Amino acid sequence: MKEQQDEWLAGRNAVTEALRSSQSVQKVWVAEGVKKASIHEITQKAKEQNIVVNFVPKQKIDTLVGHKNHQGIIASIAAHNYSDMETLFQRAEAKGTAPFFILLDGIEDPQNLGSILRSADAAGADGVIIPKRGASGLTSTVAKASAGAIAHVPVVKVTNMARTIAELKERGLWMIGSDAKGDGDFKQLDASMPLGLIIGSEGKGMSRLVKESCDFLYSIPLMGQVTSLNAAVAGSLFMYEVQRKRS
């Protein structure tokens, strides 16, 4: 299948070369029982780049790639290249607007990530920031769900979200968080400031450290019986509120 070829590298040589190059490796899977000495370079380079290595039964790897010609090791790769933080600031400067970044604290569903990229593009956000661990990366599933937006919205992958937030605040951004228990209605947010909009994970919301880093916490009024919105939907409402006020 084409989608599998886009997302997976199989075999020690292929995985090793990907880690040596600038190719965006997201995770590495190693079959249980593989001699660690034979994959020492792979595990070492993965560790240096903060890439997760999962040791799983061989059958799991067979299922993931759809064949058995993998030598007990595979890697998932990004369907699209990642960007850097300066690119986001440069985009805002080129437009002559205050920076508007979207920070995703652990969005795991690739469909949600794709939808958020689509909304970010439509709402004029300067880029999206995601963590290296515990979240979806730029897979081909994300690319498909984004309906082409993945080619227009720069995505930055960071090692530590809380530290990144602190650095962005030092550069003048104010952090607003989407939280069901937020103190104010999201329509009260001030969109004129340089903004970082933080959207938490689908089930747990924002992590404690990230939540404590927010300057403002806003909620979306819900009139029905459900107690929360899908993360991508909530994020879209916030993005369009910023766009509405800025336009």
CSV table of N, CA and C in Angstrom, one decimal, residues 68-160:
chain,number,residue,atom,x,y,z
A,68,LYS,N,7.2,-9.3,6.3
A,68,LYS,CA,8.1,-9.8,7.3
A,68,LYS,C,9.6,-9.5,6.9
A,69,ASN,N,9.8,-8.7,5.9
A,69,ASN,CA,11.2,-8.3,5.4
A,69,ASN,C,11.7,-7.1,6.1
A,70,HIS,N,11.8,-7.1,7.4
A,70,HIS,CA,12.1,-5.9,8.2
A,70,HIS,C,13.3,-6.1,9.1
A,71,GLN,N,13.9,-7.3,9.2
A,71,GLN,CA,15.0,-7.6,10.1
A,71,GLN,C,14.7,-7.3,11.6
A,72,GLY,N,13.5,-7.2,11.9
A,72,GLY,CA,13.1,-6.9,13.3
A,72,GLY,C,13.2,-5.5,13.7
A,73,ILE,N,13.3,-4.5,12.8
A,73,ILE,CA,13.4,-3.1,13.1
A,73,ILE,C,12.8,-2.2,12.0
A,74,ILE,N,11.9,-1.3,12.5
A,74,ILE,CA,11.3,-0.4,11.6
A,74,ILE,C,11.2,1.0,12.2
A,75,ALA,N,11.0,2.0,11.4
A,75,ALA,CA,10.8,3.4,11.9
A,75,ALA,C,9.7,4.1,11.2
A,76,SER,N,8.9,4.9,11.9
A,76,SER,CA,7.9,5.7,11.3
A,76,SER,C,8.5,7.0,11.0
A,77,ILE,N,8.2,7.5,9.8
A,77,ILE,CA,8.8,8.8,9.3
A,77,ILE,C,7.7,9.8,9.0
A,78,ALA,N,8.0,11.0,9.1
A,78,ALA,CA,7.1,12.1,8.8
A,78,ALA,C,6.7,12.1,7.3
A,79,ALA,N,5.5,12.4,7.0
A,79,ALA,CA,5.0,12.5,5.6
A,79,ALA,C,5.4,13.9,5.1
A,80,HIS,N,5.8,14.8,6.0
A,80,HIS,CA,6.2,16.2,5.6
A,80,HIS,C,7.3,16.7,6.5
A,81,ASN,N,8.1,17.5,6.0
A,81,ASN,CA,9.2,18.0,6.8
A,81,ASN,C,8.8,19.0,7.9
A,82,TYR,N,9.5,19.0,9.0
A,82,TYR,CA,9.2,20.0,10.0
A,82,TYR,C,9.9,21.3,9.8
A,83,SER,N,9.4,22.3,10.5
A,83,SER,CA,10.0,23.6,10.3
A,83,SER,C,10.7,24.0,11.6
A,84,ASP,N,11.1,25.3,11.7
A,84,ASP,CA,11.8,25.8,12.9
A,84,ASP,C,11.0,27.0,13.4
A,85,MET,N,11.3,27.4,14.7
A,85,MET,CA,10.5,28.5,15.3
A,85,MET,C,10.7,29.8,14.6
A,86,GLU,N,11.9,30.1,14.1
A,86,GLU,CA,12.1,31.4,13.4
A,86,GLU,C,11.2,31.5,12.2
A,87,THR,N,10.9,30.4,11.5
A,87,THR,CA,10.0,30.5,10.4
A,87,THR,C,8.6,31.0,10.8
A,88,LEU,N,8.1,30.7,11.9
A,88,LEU,CA,6.8,31.1,12.4
A,88,LEU,C,6.9,32.6,12.7
A,89,PHE,N,7.9,33.1,13.3
A,89,PHE,CA,8.1,34.5,13.5
A,89,PHE,C,8.2,35.3,12.2
A,90,GLN,N,8.9,34.8,11.3
A,90,GLN,CA,9.1,35.4,10.0
A,90,GLN,C,7.8,35.5,9.2
A,91,ARG,N,7.0,34.5,9.3
A,91,ARG,CA,5.7,34.6,8.7
A,91,ARG,C,4.8,35.7,9.2
A,92,ALA,N,4.8,35.8,10.5
A,92,ALA,CA,4.0,36.9,11.1
A,92,ALA,C,4.6,38.3,10.7
A,93,GLU,N,5.9,38.4,10.7
A,93,GLU,CA,6.5,39.7,10.3
A,93,GLU,C,6.2,40.0,8.9
A,94,ALA,N,6.2,39.0,8.0
A,94,ALA,CA,6.0,39.3,6.6
A,94,ALA,C,4.5,39.8,6.4
A,95,LYS,N,3.6,39.3,7.2
A,95,LYS,CA,2.2,39.7,7.1
A,95,LYS,C,1.9,41.0,7.8
A,96,GLY,N,2.9,41.4,8.7
A,96,GLY,CA,2.7,42.7,9.4
A,96,GLY,C,1.7,42.5,10.5
A,97,THR,N,1.5,41.3,11.1
A,97,THR,CA,0.6,41.1,12.1
A,97,THR,C,1.3,40.5,13.4
A,98,ALA,N,0.7,40.6,14.5
A,98,ALA,CA,1.2,40.1,15.7
A,98,ALA,C,1.3,38.6,15.6
A,99,PRO,N,2.3,37.9,16.1
A,99,PRO,CA,2.4,36.4,16.0
A,99,PRO,C,1.2,35.7,16.5
A,100,PHE,N,0.8,34.7,15.9
A,100,PHE,CA,-0.3,33.8,16.3
A,100,PHE,C,0.0,32.4,16.1
A,101,PHE,N,0.5,31.7,17.2
A,101,PHE,CA,0.9,30.3,17.1
A,101,PHE,C,-0.1,29.4,17.8
A,102,ILE,N,-0.2,28.2,17.3
A,102,ILE,CA,-1.0,27.1,17.9
A,102,ILE,C,-0.1,26.1,18.5
A,103,LEU,N,-0.3,25.9,19.8
A,103,LEU,CA,0.5,24.9,20.5
A,103,LEU,C,-0.4,23.7,20.9
A,104,LEU,N,0.0,22.5,20.6
A,104,LEU,CA,-0.8,21.3,20.8
A,104,LEU,C,-0.1,20.5,21.9
A,105,ASP,N,-0.8,20.4,23.0
A,105,ASP,CA,-0.2,19.7,24.2
A,105,ASP,C,-0.7,18.2,24.2
A,106,GLY,N,-0.2,17.4,23.3
A,106,GLY,CA,-0.5,16.0,23.3
A,106,GLY,C,-1.6,15.5,22.5
A,107,ILE,N,-1.9,16.1,21.3
A,107,ILE,CA,-2.9,15.6,20.4
A,107,ILE,C,-2.5,14.3,19.8
A,108,GLU,N,-3.1,13.2,20.1
A,108,GLU,CA,-2.7,11.9,19.6
A,108,GLU,C,-3.4,11.4,18.4
A,109,ASP,N,-4.6,11.9,18.1
A,109,ASP,CA,-5.4,11.4,17.0
A,109,ASP,C,-4.9,12.1,15.7
A,110,PRO,N,-4.4,11.4,14.7
A,110,PRO,CA,-3.9,12.1,13.5
A,110,PRO,C,-5.1,12.8,12.7
A,111,GLN,N,-6.3,12.3,12.9
A,111,GLN,CA,-7.4,13.0,12.2
A,111,GLN,C,-7.6,14.4,12.9
A,112,ASN,N,-7.5,14.5,14.2
A,112,ASN,CA,-7.6,15.8,14.9
A,112,ASN,C,-6.5,16.7,14.5
A,113,LEU,N,-5.2,16.2,14.4
A,113,LEU,CA,-4.1,17.0,14.0
A,113,LEU,C,-4.3,17.5,12.6
A,114,GLY,N,-4.8,16.7,11.7
A,114,GLY,CA,-5.0,17.2,10.4
A,114,GLY,C,-6.1,18.2,10.3
A,115,SER,N,-7.1,18.1,11.1
A,115,SER,CA,-8.2,19.1,11.1
A,115,SER,C,-7.7,20.4,11.7
A,116,ILE,N,-6.9,20.3,12.7
A,116,ILE,CA,-6.3,21.5,13.3
A,116,ILE,C,-5.4,22.3,12.3
A,117,LEU,N,-4.6,21.5,11.6
A,117,LEU,CA,-3.8,22.2,10.5
A,117,LEU,C,-4.7,22.9,9.5
A,118,ARG,N,-5.8,22.2,9.1
A,118,ARG,CA,-6.7,22.8,8.2
A,118,ARG,C,-7.3,24.1,8.7
A,119,SER,N,-7.7,24.1,10.0
A,119,SER,CA,-8.3,25.3,10.6
A,119,SER,C,-7.2,26.4,10.7
A,120,ALA,N,-6.0,26.0,11.1
A,120,ALA,CA,-4.9,26.9,11.3
A,120,ALA,C,-4.6,27.7,10.0
A,121,ASP,N,-4.6,27.0,8.9
A,121,ASP,CA,-4.4,27.6,7.6
A,121,ASP,C,-5.5,28.6,7.3
A,122,ALA,N,-6.7,28.1,7.5
A,122,ALA,CA,-7.9,28.9,7.1
A,122,ALA,C,-8.0,30.2,8.0
A,123,ALA,N,-7.6,30.1,9.3
A,123,ALA,CA,-7.7,31.2,10.2
A,123,ALA,C,-6.5,32.1,10.2
A,124,GLY,N,-5.5,31.7,9.4
A,124,GLY,CA,-4.3,32.6,9.3
A,124,GLY,C,-3.3,32.5,10.4
A,125,ALA,N,-3.3,31.4,11.1
A,125,ALA,CA,-2.3,31.2,12.1
A,125,ALA,C,-0.9,31.1,11.5
A,126,ASP,N,0.1,31.5,12.2
A,126,ASP,CA,1.5,31.5,11.6
A,126,ASP,C,2.2,30.1,11.7
A,127,GLY,N,1.6,29.2,12.4
A,127,GLY,CA,2.2,27.9,12.5
A,127,GLY,C,1.7,27.1,13.7
A,128,VAL,N,2.1,25.8,13.8
A,128,VAL,CA,1.7,24.9,14.8
A,128,VAL,C,2.9,24.3,15.5
A,129,ILE,N,2.8,24.1,16.8
A,129,ILE,CA,3.9,23.6,17.6
A,129,ILE,C,3.4,22.3,18.3
A,130,ILE,N,4.2,21.2,18.1
A,130,ILE,CA,3.8,19.9,18.7
A,130,ILE,C,4.9,19.4,19.5
A,131,PRO,N,4.7,18.5,20.5
A,131,PRO,CA,5.8,17.8,21.2
A,131,PRO,C,6.3,16.6,20.5
A,132,LYS,N,7.5,16.3,20.8
A,132,LYS,CA,8.1,15.1,20.2
A,132,LYS,C,7.5,13.8,20.7
A,133,ARG,N,7.2,13.8,22.0
A,133,ARG,CA,6.7,12.6,22.6
A,133,ARG,C,5.2,12.7,22.9
A,134,GLY,N,4.5,11.5,22.9
A,134,GLY,CA,3.2,11.4,23.3
A,134,GLY,C,2.2,12.1,22.5
A,135,ALA,N,2.5,12.3,21.2
A,135,ALA,CA,1.5,13.0,20.3
A,135,ALA,C,1.7,12.5,18.9
A,136,SER,N,0.7,12.8,18.0
A,136,SER,CA,0.8,12.4,16.6
A,136,SER,C,1.8,13.3,15.9
A,137,GLY,N,2.6,12.7,15.0
A,137,GLY,CA,3.5,13.5,14.1
A,137,GLY,C,2.8,13.7,12.8
A,138,LEU,N,3.6,14.2,11.8
A,138,LEU,CA,3.1,14.4,10.5
A,138,LEU,C,3.1,13.2,9.6
A,139,THR,N,2.2,12.3,9.9
A,139,THR,CA,2.0,11.1,9.1
A,139,THR,C,1.2,11.4,7.8
A,140,SER,N,1.1,10.4,6.9
A,140,SER,CA,0.3,10.5,5.7
A,140,SER,C,-1.2,10.6,6.1
A,141,THR,N,-1.6,10.0,7.2
A,141,THR,CA,-3.0,10.1,7.6
A,141,THR,C,-3.3,11.6,8.0
A,142,VAL,N,-2.3,12.2,8.7
A,142,VAL,CA,-2.5,13.7,9.0
A,142,VAL,C,-2.5,14.5,7.7
A,143,ALA,N,-1.7,14.2,6.8
A,143,ALA,CA,-1.6,14.9,5.5
A,143,ALA,C,-3.0,14.9,4.8
A,144,LYS,N,-3.5,13.7,4.8
A,144,LYS,CA,-4.8,13.5,4.1
A,144,LYS,C,-5.9,14.2,4.8
A,145,ALA,N,-5.9,14.1,6.2
A,145,ALA,CA,-7.0,14.8,7.0
A,145,ALA,C,-6.9,16.3,6.9
A,146,SER,N,-5.7,16.8,6.6
A,146,SER,CA,-5.5,18.3,6.5
A,146,SER,C,-6.0,18.9,5.2
A,147,ALA,N,-6.3,18.0,4.2
A,147,ALA,CA,-6.9,18.5,2.9
A,147,ALA,C,-5.9,19.4,2.2
A,148,GLY,N,-4.6,19.2,2.4
A,148,GLY,CA,-3.6,20.0,1.7
A,148,GLY,C,-3.0,21.1,2.6
A,149,ALA,N,-3.6,21.3,3.7
A,149,ALA,CA,-3.1,22.4,4.6
A,149,ALA,C,-1.7,22.1,5.1
A,150,ILE,N,-1.3,20.8,5.2
A,150,ILE,CA,0.0,20.5,5.7
A,150,ILE,C,1.1,21.1,4.9
A,151,ALA,N,0.9,21.4,3.6
A,151,ALA,CA,1.9,22.0,2.8
A,151,ALA,C,2.0,23.6,3.0
A,152,HIS,N,1.1,24.1,3.7
A,152,HIS,CA,1.0,25.6,3.9
A,152,HIS,C,1.2,26.1,5.3
A,153,VAL,N,1.1,25.1,6.3
A,153,VAL,CA,1.2,25.5,7.7
A,153,VAL,C,2.5,24.9,8.2
A,154,PRO,N,3.5,25.7,8.6
A,154,PRO,CA,4.7,25.2,9.2
A,154,PRO,C,4.5,24.5,10.5
A,155,VAL,N,5.0,23.4,10.8
A,155,VAL,CA,4.9,22.7,12.0
A,155,VAL,C,6.2,22.5,12.7
A,156,VAL,N,6.4,22.9,13.9
A,156,VAL,CA,7.6,22.8,14.7
A,156,VAL,C,7.4,21.7,15.7
A,157,LYS,N,8.4,20.8,15.8
A,157,LYS,CA,8.4,19.8,16.8
A,157,LYS,C,9.4,20.1,17.9
A,158,VAL,N,8.9,20.1,19.2
A,158,VAL,CA,9.8,20.5,20.3
A,158,VAL,C,9.9,19.4,21.3
A,159,THR,N,11.0,19.4,22.0
A,159,THR,CA,11.3,18.4,23.0
A,159,THR,C,10.5,18.6,24.3
A,160,ASN,N,10.4,19.9,24.7
A,160,ASN,CA,9.8,20.2,26.0
A,160,ASN,C,8.8,21.4,25.8
